[in-house]
Coordinates of C-alpha atoms and ligand atoms in Angstrom, one line a residue:
M1 CA -14.2 -6.7 -8.0
T2 CA -10.9 -5.5 -9.3
R3 CA -7.7 -7.4 -8.8
P4 CA -4.6 -5.6 -7.6
H5 CA -2.5 -6.5 -10.6
P6 CA -3.4 -7.0 -14.3
R7 CA -2.4 -10.1 -16.1
I8 CA 0.3 -9.3 -18.7
L9 CA 0.5 -11.7 -21.6
P10 CA 3.2 -11.4 -24.3
Y11 CA 1.9 -11.1 -27.9
G12 CA 1.2 -14.4 -29.5
T13 CA -1.7 -16.5 -30.8
A14 CA -2.7 -17.7 -27.4
A15 CA -2.7 -14.2 -25.9
I16 CA -4.8 -12.9 -28.8
A17 CA -7.3 -15.7 -28.4
E18 CA -7.6 -15.1 -24.6
A19 CA -8.0 -11.4 -25.2
A20 CA -10.6 -11.9 -27.9
T21 CA -12.6 -14.2 -25.6
L22 CA -12.6 -11.5 -22.9
I23 CA -13.7 -8.9 -25.5
R24 CA -16.6 -11.1 -26.7
A25 CA -17.7 -11.6 -23.1
G26 CA -18.0 -7.8 -22.7
G27 CA -14.7 -7.3 -21.0
I28 CA -11.9 -4.8 -21.5
V29 CA -8.3 -5.4 -22.6
A30 CA -5.3 -3.1 -22.9
V31 CA -3.7 -3.6 -26.3
P32 CA -0.9 -1.7 -28.2
T33 CA -1.4 0.2 -31.4
E34 CA 1.3 2.0 -33.4
T35 CA 0.5 5.2 -31.5
V36 CA -0.1 4.4 -27.8
Y37 CA -1.6 1.5 -25.8
G38 CA -5.4 1.5 -26.0
L39 CA -8.1 0.2 -23.6
A40 CA -10.3 -1.8 -25.9
A41 CA -13.9 -3.0 -25.7
D42 CA -16.6 -4.3 -28.1
A43 CA -17.9 -1.0 -29.6
T44 CA -21.3 -2.6 -30.2
N45 CA -21.8 -3.5 -26.5
A46 CA -22.8 -0.5 -24.4
E47 CA -22.0 -2.1 -21.1
A48 CA -18.5 -3.1 -22.3
V49 CA -17.9 0.5 -23.3
A50 CA -19.1 1.7 -19.9
R51 CA -16.4 -0.5 -18.4
I52 CA -13.8 1.5 -20.2
Y53 CA -15.0 4.7 -18.7
A54 CA -15.2 3.1 -15.2
A55 CA -11.7 1.7 -15.5
K56 CA -10.2 5.0 -16.5
G57 CA -12.1 6.8 -13.8
R58 CA -13.2 9.5 -16.3
P59 CA -15.3 12.2 -14.8
S60 CA -17.1 12.7 -18.2
F61 CA -17.9 10.8 -21.3
N62 CA -15.5 11.9 -24.0
P63 CA -16.4 10.1 -27.3
L64 CA -14.1 7.2 -28.2
I65 CA -12.2 6.2 -31.3
V66 CA -13.5 3.0 -33.0
H67 CA -10.8 0.7 -34.5
V68 CA -11.7 -1.6 -37.4
A69 CA -9.8 -4.0 -39.7
D70 CA -10.0 -2.1 -43.0
L71 CA -11.8 0.5 -45.1
A72 CA -14.7 -1.8 -45.9
A73 CA -15.4 -2.3 -42.2
A74 CA -15.2 1.4 -41.6
E75 CA -17.6 2.1 -44.5
R76 CA -20.2 -0.1 -42.8
I77 CA -20.1 2.2 -39.8
A78 CA -19.4 5.7 -41.2
V79 CA -20.3 7.7 -44.3
F80 CA -17.2 8.6 -46.4
D81 CA -16.9 11.5 -48.8
A82 CA -14.2 12.0 -51.4
D83 CA -11.8 13.6 -49.0
A84 CA -12.2 10.8 -46.4
L85 CA -11.7 8.1 -49.1
A86 CA -8.5 9.8 -50.3
L87 CA -7.1 10.1 -46.8
A88 CA -8.1 6.5 -45.9
A89 CA -6.4 5.3 -49.1
A90 CA -3.2 7.2 -48.3
F91 CA -2.9 6.7 -44.5
W92 CA -4.7 3.5 -43.5
P93 CA -3.7 1.3 -41.9
G94 CA -2.0 3.9 -39.8
P95 CA -2.2 6.7 -37.2
L96 CA -5.0 8.8 -38.7
T97 CA -8.5 9.1 -37.2
L98 CA -11.3 10.4 -39.3
V99 CA -14.4 12.0 -37.8
L100 CA -17.4 11.2 -40.1
P101 CA -21.2 10.9 -40.0
V102 CA -22.1 7.7 -38.3
R103 CA -24.6 5.3 -40.0
A104 CA -27.9 4.8 -38.3
E105 CA -27.5 1.0 -38.7
S106 CA -23.9 0.9 -37.6
G107 CA -24.6 -1.1 -34.5
I108 CA -22.2 1.1 -32.5
A109 CA -23.3 1.8 -28.9
A110 CA -24.4 5.4 -28.4
L111 CA -22.0 5.6 -25.4
V112 CA -19.1 5.3 -27.9
T113 CA -20.0 8.6 -29.7
A114 CA -21.5 10.1 -26.5
G115 CA -24.7 10.5 -28.5
L116 CA -23.1 12.5 -31.3
D117 CA -24.1 11.9 -34.9
T118 CA -20.5 11.6 -35.9
I119 CA -17.9 8.9 -35.1
A120 CA -14.1 8.9 -34.8
I121 CA -12.8 5.9 -36.7
R122 CA -9.4 4.5 -37.7
V123 CA -7.7 1.4 -39.2
P124 CA -4.7 0.7 -37.0
R125 CA -1.5 -0.8 -38.4
H126 CA -0.3 -2.6 -35.3
R127 CA -0.3 -6.5 -35.4
S128 CA -1.7 -6.7 -31.8
M129 CA -4.7 -4.4 -32.4
Q130 CA -5.3 -5.9 -35.8
G131 CA -5.0 -9.4 -34.4
L132 CA -7.6 -8.6 -31.6
I133 CA -10.1 -7.0 -34.1
A134 CA -9.8 -10.1 -36.3
A135 CA -10.1 -12.7 -33.5
S136 CA -12.9 -10.9 -31.7
E137 CA -14.7 -10.1 -34.9
R138 CA -15.8 -6.8 -33.3
P139 CA -15.2 -3.1 -34.0
L140 CA -13.1 -2.0 -30.9
A141 CA -13.6 1.2 -29.0
A142 CA -10.4 2.2 -27.4
P143 CA -9.2 5.4 -25.7
S144 CA -5.6 5.6 -24.5
A145 CA -5.1 3.0 -21.7
N146 CA -4.3 5.4 -18.9
A147 CA -6.3 6.6 -15.9
S148 CA -8.2 9.8 -16.5
G149 CA -5.8 12.8 -16.5
G150 CA -2.8 10.6 -16.9
I151 CA -0.2 10.4 -19.6
S152 CA -0.8 8.1 -22.6
P153 CA 1.0 4.8 -22.1
T154 CA 3.6 3.6 -24.6
T155 CA 4.5 0.3 -22.8
A156 CA 2.6 -2.4 -20.9
A157 CA 4.4 -1.3 -17.7
H158 CA 2.9 2.2 -18.2
V159 CA -0.6 0.7 -18.5
A160 CA -0.1 -1.5 -15.4
A161 CA 1.2 1.5 -13.4
S162 CA -1.7 3.7 -14.4
L163 CA -4.7 1.4 -14.4
G164 CA -3.5 -1.4 -12.0
G165 CA -6.2 -4.0 -11.4
N166 CA -8.8 -1.9 -13.2
V167 CA -7.7 -3.7 -16.3
P168 CA -7.8 -7.5 -16.2
L169 CA -5.5 -8.2 -19.1
I170 CA -2.7 -6.3 -20.9
L171 CA -1.4 -7.6 -24.2
D172 CA 2.3 -6.8 -24.1
D173 CA 3.9 -6.2 -27.5
G174 CA 6.7 -3.9 -26.5
A175 CA 7.0 -0.1 -26.8
T176 CA 4.7 1.6 -29.3
E177 CA 6.3 3.1 -32.4
A178 CA 4.7 6.6 -32.6
G179 CA 4.3 7.2 -28.9
L180 CA 1.9 10.0 -29.8
E181 CA -1.9 9.7 -30.3
S182 CA -3.3 9.6 -33.8
T183 CA -4.0 12.7 -35.9
I184 CA -7.7 13.4 -35.8
V185 CA -9.3 15.1 -38.9
A186 CA -12.9 16.2 -39.3
G187 CA -13.6 17.5 -42.9
R188 CA -10.5 19.6 -43.6
T189 CA -9.9 20.5 -39.9
I190 CA -7.3 19.0 -37.8
L191 CA -8.9 18.4 -34.4
R192 CA -5.8 16.9 -32.9
P193 CA -2.3 17.1 -34.4
G194 CA -0.4 13.8 -34.4
P195 CA 2.0 11.5 -36.4
V196 CA 0.3 12.3 -39.7
T197 CA 1.3 15.9 -40.4
A198 CA -0.7 18.7 -42.0
D199 CA 1.7 18.6 -45.0
A200 CA 1.2 14.9 -45.5
L201 CA -2.6 15.3 -45.3
L202 CA -2.5 18.2 -47.8
N203 CA -0.5 16.1 -50.3
H204 CA -3.2 13.5 -50.4
L205 CA -6.4 15.6 -50.3
P206 CA -8.1 15.9 -53.7
G207 CA -7.7 19.2 -55.5
E208 CA -4.1 19.2 -56.6
G209 CA -2.2 20.3 -53.5
R210 CA -2.4 23.6 -51.8
G211 CA -4.2 26.0 -54.2
P212 CA -7.9 25.0 -53.8
I213 CA -7.6 24.3 -50.1
G214 CA -5.6 27.3 -49.1
T215 CA -8.1 28.5 -46.5
S216 CA -8.6 25.2 -44.8
D217 CA -7.4 24.5 -41.4
V218 CA -5.3 21.6 -42.7
A219 CA -3.5 24.2 -44.9
R220 CA -3.0 26.6 -41.9
H221 CA -1.4 23.8 -40.0
S222 CA 1.1 23.0 -42.6
A223 CA 4.8 23.9 -42.5
D224 CA 5.2 27.7 -42.0
H225 CA 1.9 28.3 -40.1
H226 CA 2.2 25.6 -37.6
R227 CA 0.0 26.0 -34.5
P228 CA -2.2 23.7 -32.5
P229 CA -6.0 24.0 -32.9
I230 CA -7.7 25.9 -30.2
G231 CA -11.4 25.7 -29.6
P232 CA -14.1 25.4 -32.1
R233 CA -13.2 26.2 -35.7
P234 CA -15.5 26.6 -38.7
S235 CA -15.4 23.7 -41.1
P236 CA -15.5 24.2 -44.8
G237 CA -19.3 23.6 -44.7
G238 CA -19.6 26.5 -42.2
R239 CA -20.7 24.1 -39.4
A240 CA -18.6 24.5 -36.2
V241 CA -16.3 21.6 -35.5
T242 CA -15.3 21.3 -31.9
A243 CA -11.8 20.3 -30.8
P244 CA -11.5 17.1 -28.7
G245 CA -11.9 17.6 -25.0
Q246 CA -14.0 20.7 -25.6
L247 CA -17.1 18.9 -26.8
D248 CA -19.7 20.9 -24.9
S249 CA -21.9 20.3 -28.0
H250 CA -22.5 16.7 -26.9
Y251 CA -25.9 15.4 -27.6
A252 CA -28.5 17.2 -25.6
P253 CA -32.2 16.5 -25.7
S254 CA -34.4 19.1 -27.3
K255 CA -36.9 18.8 -24.4
V256 CA -36.5 20.3 -20.9
L257 CA -34.7 17.8 -18.7
R258 CA -35.3 18.0 -14.9
L259 CA -32.6 16.4 -12.7
N260 CA -32.9 14.6 -9.3
A261 CA -36.5 13.8 -9.8
I262 CA -38.2 11.4 -7.4
D263 CA -41.7 11.6 -9.0
A264 CA -42.8 12.6 -12.5
D265 CA -44.7 15.8 -12.8
R266 CA -47.6 16.0 -15.3
D267 CA -46.3 15.7 -18.9
E268 CA -42.9 14.3 -17.8
W269 CA -41.3 11.1 -18.8
L270 CA -39.4 9.9 -15.8
I271 CA -36.1 8.0 -16.3
G272 CA -35.6 6.0 -13.1
F273 CA -32.7 4.6 -11.3
G274 CA -32.6 2.2 -8.3
D275 CA -35.6 2.9 -6.0
V276 CA -37.0 5.5 -8.3
A277 CA -38.9 3.2 -10.8
G278 CA -39.8 5.8 -13.4
D279 CA -41.4 5.1 -16.8
V280 CA -38.3 3.3 -17.7
S281 CA -35.1 2.6 -15.6
L282 CA -31.4 3.1 -16.2
S283 CA -30.9 0.3 -13.8
A284 CA -33.5 -0.9 -11.3
S285 CA -30.8 -2.6 -9.3
G286 CA -28.8 0.6 -9.0
N287 CA -25.9 -0.6 -11.1
L288 CA -23.9 2.4 -12.3
V289 CA -22.1 0.6 -15.2
K290 CA -25.4 -0.6 -16.5
A291 CA -26.8 2.9 -16.1
A292 CA -24.0 4.5 -18.1
A293 CA -24.5 1.9 -20.8
R294 CA -28.2 2.9 -21.2
L295 CA -27.9 6.6 -20.6
F296 CA -27.7 7.9 -24.2
D297 CA -30.2 5.4 -25.5
L298 CA -32.8 6.3 -22.9
L299 CA -32.2 10.1 -23.4
H300 CA -32.7 9.7 -27.2
A301 CA -35.8 7.6 -26.7
A302 CA -37.3 10.1 -24.2
D303 CA -36.6 12.9 -26.5
A304 CA -38.4 11.1 -29.4
N305 CA -41.5 9.9 -27.5
A306 CA -44.8 11.8 -27.0
S307 CA -44.0 13.3 -23.6
A308 CA -43.5 17.0 -23.3
R309 CA -40.6 17.0 -20.8
I310 CA -38.1 14.6 -19.3
A311 CA -37.2 14.0 -15.7
I312 CA -34.4 11.8 -14.3
A313 CA -33.9 10.2 -10.9
P314 CA -30.9 11.2 -8.7
I315 CA -27.7 9.3 -9.7
P316 CA -25.0 8.8 -7.1
F317 CA -21.7 10.4 -7.7
D318 CA -19.6 7.2 -7.0
G319 CA -17.3 5.9 -9.6
I320 CA -18.7 6.2 -13.1
G321 CA -21.7 8.0 -11.5
E322 CA -19.6 11.2 -11.7
A323 CA -19.4 10.9 -15.5
I324 CA -23.2 10.3 -15.7
N325 CA -23.9 13.3 -13.6
D326 CA -21.5 15.5 -15.7
R327 CA -23.4 14.4 -18.8
L328 CA -26.8 15.0 -17.2
R329 CA -25.7 18.5 -16.1
R330 CA -24.7 19.4 -19.6
A331 CA -27.9 17.8 -21.1
A332 CA -30.1 19.8 -18.7
H333 CA -28.3 23.1 -19.3
R334 CA -30.2 25.4 -21.7
Ligands
LIG401 O1 -3.8 7.0 -31.2 C1 -5.0 7.1 -30.7 O2 -5.8 7.7 -31.3 C2 -5.3 6.3 -29.5 C3 -5.1 4.8 -29.8 C4 -5.5 3.9 -28.7 O3 -5.9 4.5 -31.0 N1 -6.6 6.6 -29.0 C5 -6.9 7.8 -28.4 O4 -8.1 7.9 -27.9 O5 -6.1 8.7 -28.3 P1 -8.6 9.0 -26.9 O6 -10.0 8.5 -26.4 O7 -7.6 9.2 -25.8 O8 -8.8 10.2 -27.8 C6 -9.9 10.3 -28.6 C7 -10.2 11.7 -29.0 C8 -10.8 12.5 -27.9 O9 -10.1 13.7 -27.7 C9 -12.2 12.7 -28.4 O10 -12.8 13.9 -27.9 C10 -12.1 12.7 -29.9 O11 -11.1 11.7 -30.1 N2 -13.3 12.3 -30.6 C11 -13.9 11.1 -30.6 N3 -15.0 11.1 -31.2 C12 -15.2 12.4 -31.8 C13 -16.1 13.0 -32.6 N4 -17.2 12.4 -33.0 N5 -15.9 14.3 -32.9 C14 -14.8 15.0 -32.4 N6 -13.9 14.4 -31.7 C15 -14.0 13.1 -31.3
LIG402 MG1 -6.3 10.0 -24.1

């Protein structure tokens, strides 16, 4: 049950310790970063991550940014190329997020990346977020700590007004410095402009400044040609990179997926929920947070097993069920 008001604790050793205990128990905590307040959970715990989506009332699963203590921790989760290493050296800790291939053995819950094979990762500079990462000893998934569709919060009061009792604890460490979400870069494409500008990025990419990277999107974002990215853009490798919020290329199974199934047809692997037992269940007790936590893992497993097709039980549209249904509709679309 949610409480009407969140607990707001001023930054300090005791507050960090209490927040870390909550995180390690699979809970969620609002915590400032140098950009905006984030709603943090243990990125290795799928149910904890599902609680973030539930608290925000998100109608879909947008992949989340993972926050870690330093480059070494980031390298255990993602694969860095020369560009990424150069940008990390120049801007971490700080308001830059890198989208990189995720390691198979990263331990990060599939719900964090919404089943993608890339991960958005950053090393924050803020003492509160750094303190919470250190005390909880976990990589922290954290979207901005506002209700879905709301404005990103830059004070604890904003968080309380937007999320109310959906968040049990807010670490209050004053107003954030940047007030604008981190810059997101994939390859040499800016997916989201932010505090780290295109010019600053260009100055630190290998290849001696502008010349060799004149056709990159980072270059096109710099000084004279400033414009926000719109829609999918080709990356230098020729692979399409999709802008945040437009990720229709979310993981979809390669097999046919039939929705609202009560029984399995021949050749189908049935993913159950509640009364529909299936070959395996998202949640036999009908718990939607548990179902969200298992969704991507079970879809991946069903896609990989010997069955020819996949079917999935009806999922109610209540609360986080809306996001589950949104994801299933996309996964079933061919
Ligand atoms: O400053 C920030 O970045 C804040 C603080 C809390 O760190 N966080 C934040 O998170 O703004 P959020 O969830 O509101 O925005 C994350 C963005 C989304 O637009 C999402 O689509 C994009 O990152 N994203 C995450 N993973 C991605 C991926 N693998 N590929 C492309 N975009 C990704
Ligand atoms: Mg946001």
